[in-house]
PDB file of C-alpha atoms in Angstrom:
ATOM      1  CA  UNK B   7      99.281  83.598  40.752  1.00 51.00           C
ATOM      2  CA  UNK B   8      96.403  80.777  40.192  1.00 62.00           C
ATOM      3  CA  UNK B   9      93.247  82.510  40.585  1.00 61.00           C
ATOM      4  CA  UNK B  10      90.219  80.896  39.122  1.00 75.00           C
ATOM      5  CA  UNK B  11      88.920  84.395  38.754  1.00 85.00           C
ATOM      6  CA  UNK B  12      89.076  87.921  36.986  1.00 86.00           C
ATOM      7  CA  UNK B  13      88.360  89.454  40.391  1.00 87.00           C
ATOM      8  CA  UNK B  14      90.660  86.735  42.255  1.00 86.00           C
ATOM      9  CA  UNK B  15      93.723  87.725  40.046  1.00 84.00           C
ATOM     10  CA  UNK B  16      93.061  91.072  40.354  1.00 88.00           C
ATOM     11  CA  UNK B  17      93.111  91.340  44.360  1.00 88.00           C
ATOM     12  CA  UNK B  18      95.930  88.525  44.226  1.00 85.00           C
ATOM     13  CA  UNK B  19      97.724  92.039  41.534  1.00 86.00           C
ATOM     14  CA  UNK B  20      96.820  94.374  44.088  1.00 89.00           C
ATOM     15  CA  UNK B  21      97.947  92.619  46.943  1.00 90.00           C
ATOM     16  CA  UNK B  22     101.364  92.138  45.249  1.00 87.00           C
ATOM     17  CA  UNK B  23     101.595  95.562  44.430  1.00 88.00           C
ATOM     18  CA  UNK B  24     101.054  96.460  48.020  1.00 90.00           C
ATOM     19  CA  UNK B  25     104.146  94.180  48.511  1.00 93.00           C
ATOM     20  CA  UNK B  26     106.379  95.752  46.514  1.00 92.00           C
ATOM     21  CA  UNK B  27     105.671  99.337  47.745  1.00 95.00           C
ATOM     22  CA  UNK B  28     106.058  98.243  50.968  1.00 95.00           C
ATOM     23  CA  UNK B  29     109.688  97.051  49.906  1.00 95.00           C
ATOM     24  CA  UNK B  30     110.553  99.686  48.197  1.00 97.00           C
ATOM     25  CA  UNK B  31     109.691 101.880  51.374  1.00 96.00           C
ATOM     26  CA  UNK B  32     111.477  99.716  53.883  1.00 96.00           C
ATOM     27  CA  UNK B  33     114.743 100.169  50.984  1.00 96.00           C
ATOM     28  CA  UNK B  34     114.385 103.745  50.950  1.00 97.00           C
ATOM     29  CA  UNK B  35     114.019 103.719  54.550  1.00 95.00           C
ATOM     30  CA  UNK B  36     117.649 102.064  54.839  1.00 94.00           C
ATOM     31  CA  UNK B  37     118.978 104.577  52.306  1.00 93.00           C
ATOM     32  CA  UNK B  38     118.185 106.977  54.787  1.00 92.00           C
ATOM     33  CA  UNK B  39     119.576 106.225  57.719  1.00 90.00           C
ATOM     34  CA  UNK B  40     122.762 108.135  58.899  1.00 88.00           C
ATOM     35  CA  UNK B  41     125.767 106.968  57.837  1.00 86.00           C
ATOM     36  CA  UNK B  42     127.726 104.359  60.000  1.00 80.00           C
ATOM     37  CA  UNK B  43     131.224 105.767  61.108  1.00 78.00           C
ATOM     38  CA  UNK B  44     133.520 103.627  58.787  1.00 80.00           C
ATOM     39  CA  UNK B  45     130.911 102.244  56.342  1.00 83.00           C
ATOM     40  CA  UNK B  46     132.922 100.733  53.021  1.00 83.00           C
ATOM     41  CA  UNK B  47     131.063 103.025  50.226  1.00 82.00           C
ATOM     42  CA  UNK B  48     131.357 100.637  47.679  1.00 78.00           C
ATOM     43  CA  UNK B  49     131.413  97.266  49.849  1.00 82.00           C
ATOM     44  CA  UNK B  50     128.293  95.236  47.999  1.00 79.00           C
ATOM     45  CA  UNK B  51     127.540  93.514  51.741  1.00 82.00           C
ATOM     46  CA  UNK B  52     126.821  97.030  53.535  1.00 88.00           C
ATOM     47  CA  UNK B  53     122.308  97.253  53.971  1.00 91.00           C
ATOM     48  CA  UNK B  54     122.463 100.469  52.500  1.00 92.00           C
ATOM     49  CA  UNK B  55     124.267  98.966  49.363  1.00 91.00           C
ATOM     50  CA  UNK B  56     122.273  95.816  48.952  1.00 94.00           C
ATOM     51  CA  UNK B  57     118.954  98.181  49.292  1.00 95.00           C
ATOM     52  CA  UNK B  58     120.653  99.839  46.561  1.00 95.00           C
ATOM     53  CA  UNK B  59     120.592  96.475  44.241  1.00 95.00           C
ATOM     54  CA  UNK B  60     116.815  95.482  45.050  1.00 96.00           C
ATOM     55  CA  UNK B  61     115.689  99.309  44.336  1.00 97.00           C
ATOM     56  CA  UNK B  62     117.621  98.668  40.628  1.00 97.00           C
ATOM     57  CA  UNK B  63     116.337  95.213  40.414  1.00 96.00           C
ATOM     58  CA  UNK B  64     112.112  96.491  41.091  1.00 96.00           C
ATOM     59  CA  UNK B  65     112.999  99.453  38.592  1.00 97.00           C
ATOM     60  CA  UNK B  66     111.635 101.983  41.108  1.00 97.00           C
ATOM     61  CA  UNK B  67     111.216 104.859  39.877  1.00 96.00           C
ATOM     62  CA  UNK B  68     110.375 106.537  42.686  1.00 96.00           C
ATOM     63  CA  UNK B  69     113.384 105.857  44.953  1.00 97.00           C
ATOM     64  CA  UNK B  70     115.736 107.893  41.947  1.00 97.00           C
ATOM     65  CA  UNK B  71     115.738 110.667  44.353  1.00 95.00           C
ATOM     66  CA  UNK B  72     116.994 108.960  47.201  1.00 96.00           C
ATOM     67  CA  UNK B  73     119.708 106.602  45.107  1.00 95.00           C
ATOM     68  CA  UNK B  74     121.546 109.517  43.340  1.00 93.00           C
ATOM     69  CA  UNK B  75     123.096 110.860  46.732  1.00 89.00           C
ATOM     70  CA  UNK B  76     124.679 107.696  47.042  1.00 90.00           C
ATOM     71  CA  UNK B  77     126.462 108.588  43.858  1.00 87.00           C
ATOM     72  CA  UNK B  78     129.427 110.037  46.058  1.00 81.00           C
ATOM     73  CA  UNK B  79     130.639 108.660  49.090  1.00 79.00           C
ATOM     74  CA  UNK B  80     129.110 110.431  51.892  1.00 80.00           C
ATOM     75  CA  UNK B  81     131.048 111.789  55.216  1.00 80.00           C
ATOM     76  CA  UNK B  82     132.156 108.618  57.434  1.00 77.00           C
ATOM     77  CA  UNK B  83     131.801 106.289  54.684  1.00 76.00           C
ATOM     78  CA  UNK B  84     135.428 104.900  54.000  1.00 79.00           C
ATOM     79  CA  UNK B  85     136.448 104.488  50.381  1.00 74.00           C
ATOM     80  CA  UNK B  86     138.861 101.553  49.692  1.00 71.00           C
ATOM     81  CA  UNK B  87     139.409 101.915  46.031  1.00 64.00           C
ATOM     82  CA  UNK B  88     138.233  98.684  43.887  1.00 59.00           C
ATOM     83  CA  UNK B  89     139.853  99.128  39.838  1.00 52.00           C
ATOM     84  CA  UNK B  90     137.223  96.405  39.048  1.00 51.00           C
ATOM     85  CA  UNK B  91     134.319  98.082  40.332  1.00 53.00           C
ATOM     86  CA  UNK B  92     132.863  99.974  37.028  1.00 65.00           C
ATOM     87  CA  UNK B  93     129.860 101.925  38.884  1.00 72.00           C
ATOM     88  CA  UNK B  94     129.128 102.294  42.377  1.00 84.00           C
ATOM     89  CA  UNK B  95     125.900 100.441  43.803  1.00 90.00           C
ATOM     90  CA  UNK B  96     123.817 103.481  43.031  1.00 92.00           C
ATOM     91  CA  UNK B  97     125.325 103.804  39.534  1.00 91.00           C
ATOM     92  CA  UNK B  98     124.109 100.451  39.257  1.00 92.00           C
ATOM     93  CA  UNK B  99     120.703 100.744  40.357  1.00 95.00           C
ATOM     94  CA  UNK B 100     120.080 104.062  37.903  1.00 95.00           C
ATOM     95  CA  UNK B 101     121.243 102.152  35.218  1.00 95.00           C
ATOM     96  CA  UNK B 102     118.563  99.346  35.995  1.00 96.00           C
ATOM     97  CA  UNK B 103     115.977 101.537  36.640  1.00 97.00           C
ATOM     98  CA  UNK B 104     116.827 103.106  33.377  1.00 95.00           C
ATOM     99  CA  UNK B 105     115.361 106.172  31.241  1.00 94.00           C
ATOM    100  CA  UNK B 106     113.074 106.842  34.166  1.00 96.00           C
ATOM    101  CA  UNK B 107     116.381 107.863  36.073  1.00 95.00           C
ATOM    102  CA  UNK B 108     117.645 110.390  32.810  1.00 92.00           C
ATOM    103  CA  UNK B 109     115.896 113.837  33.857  1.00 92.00           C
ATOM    104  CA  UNK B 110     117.538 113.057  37.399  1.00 93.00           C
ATOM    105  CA  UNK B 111     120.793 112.805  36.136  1.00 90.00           C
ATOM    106  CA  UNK B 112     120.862 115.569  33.408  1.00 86.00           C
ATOM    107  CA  UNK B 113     119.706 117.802  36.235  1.00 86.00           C
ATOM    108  CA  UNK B 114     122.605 116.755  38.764  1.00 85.00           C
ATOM    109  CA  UNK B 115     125.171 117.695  35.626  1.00 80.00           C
ATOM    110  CA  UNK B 116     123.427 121.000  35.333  1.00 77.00           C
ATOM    111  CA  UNK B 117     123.997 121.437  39.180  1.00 73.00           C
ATOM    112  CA  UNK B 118     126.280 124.055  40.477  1.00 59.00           C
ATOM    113  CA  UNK B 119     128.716 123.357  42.938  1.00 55.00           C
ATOM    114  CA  UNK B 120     130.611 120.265  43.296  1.00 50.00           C
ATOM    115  CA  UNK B 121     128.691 117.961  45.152  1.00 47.00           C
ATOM    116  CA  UNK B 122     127.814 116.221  42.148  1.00 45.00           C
ATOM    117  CA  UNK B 123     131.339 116.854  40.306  1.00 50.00           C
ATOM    118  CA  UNK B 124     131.717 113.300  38.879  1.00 68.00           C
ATOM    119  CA  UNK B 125     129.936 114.676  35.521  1.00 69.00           C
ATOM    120  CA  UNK B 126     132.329 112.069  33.823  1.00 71.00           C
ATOM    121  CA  UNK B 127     130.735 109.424  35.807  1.00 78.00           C
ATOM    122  CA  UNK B 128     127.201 110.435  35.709  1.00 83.00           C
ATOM    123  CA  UNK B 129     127.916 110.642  31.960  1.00 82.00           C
ATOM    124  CA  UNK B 130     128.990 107.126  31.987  1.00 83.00           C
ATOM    125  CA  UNK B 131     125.850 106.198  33.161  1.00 89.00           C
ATOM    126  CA  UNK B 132     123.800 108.646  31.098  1.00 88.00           C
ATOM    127  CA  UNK B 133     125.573 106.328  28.434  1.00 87.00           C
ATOM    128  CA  UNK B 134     124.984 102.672  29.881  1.00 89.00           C
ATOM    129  CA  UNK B 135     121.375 104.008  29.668  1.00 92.00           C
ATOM    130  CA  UNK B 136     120.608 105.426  26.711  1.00 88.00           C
ATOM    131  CA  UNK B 137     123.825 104.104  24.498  1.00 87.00           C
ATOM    132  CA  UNK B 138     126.664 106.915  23.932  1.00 84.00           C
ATOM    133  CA  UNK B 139     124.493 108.311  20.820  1.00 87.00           C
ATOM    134  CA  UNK B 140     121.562 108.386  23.000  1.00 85.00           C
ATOM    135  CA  UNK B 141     123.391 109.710  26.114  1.00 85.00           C
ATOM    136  CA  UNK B 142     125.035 112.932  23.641  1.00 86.00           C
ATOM    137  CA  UNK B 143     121.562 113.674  22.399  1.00 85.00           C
ATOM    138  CA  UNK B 144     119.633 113.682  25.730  1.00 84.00           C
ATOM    139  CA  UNK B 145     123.087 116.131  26.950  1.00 84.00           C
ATOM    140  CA  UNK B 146     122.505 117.827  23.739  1.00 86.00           C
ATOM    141  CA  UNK B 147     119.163 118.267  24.089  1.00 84.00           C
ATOM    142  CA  UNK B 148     119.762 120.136  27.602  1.00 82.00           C
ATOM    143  CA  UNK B 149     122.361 122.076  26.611  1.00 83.00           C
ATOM    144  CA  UNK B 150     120.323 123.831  23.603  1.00 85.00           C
ATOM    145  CA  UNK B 151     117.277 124.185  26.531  1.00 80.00           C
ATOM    146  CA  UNK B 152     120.005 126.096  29.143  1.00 79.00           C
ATOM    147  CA  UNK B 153     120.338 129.651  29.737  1.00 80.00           C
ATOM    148  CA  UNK B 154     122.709 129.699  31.709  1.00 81.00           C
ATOM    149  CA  UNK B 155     126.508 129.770  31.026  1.00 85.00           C
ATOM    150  CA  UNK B 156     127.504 127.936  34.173  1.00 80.00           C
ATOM    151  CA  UNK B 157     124.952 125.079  33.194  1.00 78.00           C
ATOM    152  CA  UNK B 158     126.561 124.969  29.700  1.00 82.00           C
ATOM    153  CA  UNK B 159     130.056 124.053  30.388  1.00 83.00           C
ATOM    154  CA  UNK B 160     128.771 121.890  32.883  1.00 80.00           C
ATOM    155  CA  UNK B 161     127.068 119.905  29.937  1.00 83.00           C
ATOM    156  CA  UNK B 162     129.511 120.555  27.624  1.00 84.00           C
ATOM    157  CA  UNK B 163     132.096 119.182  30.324  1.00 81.00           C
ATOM    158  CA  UNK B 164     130.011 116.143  30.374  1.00 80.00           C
ATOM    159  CA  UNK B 165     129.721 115.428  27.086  1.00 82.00           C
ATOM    160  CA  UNK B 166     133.179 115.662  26.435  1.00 82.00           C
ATOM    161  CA  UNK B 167     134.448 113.003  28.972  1.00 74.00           C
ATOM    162  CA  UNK B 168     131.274 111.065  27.503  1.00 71.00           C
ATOM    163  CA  UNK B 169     133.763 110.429  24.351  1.00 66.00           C
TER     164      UNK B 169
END
């Protein structure tokens, strides 16, 4: 941005910030909408998927929420399996986004239930994140904070498939 002034630069900042919320709200927008009957889960030329890259490509933080229930393929999406595929679009973006995206993901291994049961996976990314030593001393880290035993094995489970 060529401004020939301090204030010029910073409305020209501010205006470009305003820009790149608004795109990160239209994104999260298209994460939201209902799945399509038939939608291709990991297909990269789906709208919800390429919303997916920009959110990891602008590092937002704020759309973590909204990425990590793309983790797992939701009901109607179709999954046509793809050996060179290494992370799914959201698995992507959280790696992107980064350590922002770690409290997120240590909390979806401490979940019950199995909606989240790739712990394996989300310890893969845990790992892409934070390196494997980093990635076993965040899980660590929340396993020493845990009361409860369910929560435990759930980490412990994850840090296991993590070697």
């Amino acid at each position: 941005v060529r401004a020939s002034s301090k204030t010029e630069r910073i409305a020209a900042q501010a205006r470009i910030m305003g820009l790149r919320k608004q795109v990160i709200d239209q994104m999260i927008a298209i994460l939201n909408d209902p799945v399509d009957h038939g939608e291709e889960w990991l297909n990269p030329h789906t709208s919800r998927n390429i919303a997916l890259a920009v959110l990891g490509e602008m590092r937002s933080e704020e759309a973590v929420p909204h990425i990590v229930k793309w983790l797992q393929p939701q009901e109607g999406q179709v999954v046509i399996e793809d050996r060179s595929v290494r992370f799914s679009p959201a698995g992507n973006a959280l790696i992107k986004i980064g350590k922002p995206a770690v409290p997120t993901l240590i909390a979806l291994i401490e979940a019950e239930g199995d909606e989240y049961s790739q712990k394996g996976f989300i310890s893969r990314i845990l790992s892409e994140i934070e390196g494997v030593e980093g990635a076993e001393f965040v899980l660590k880290k929340a396993l020493r904070s845990q009361t409860k035993e369910e929560s435990k094995e759930r980490i412990e489970s994850a840090l296991t498939r993590l070697r």
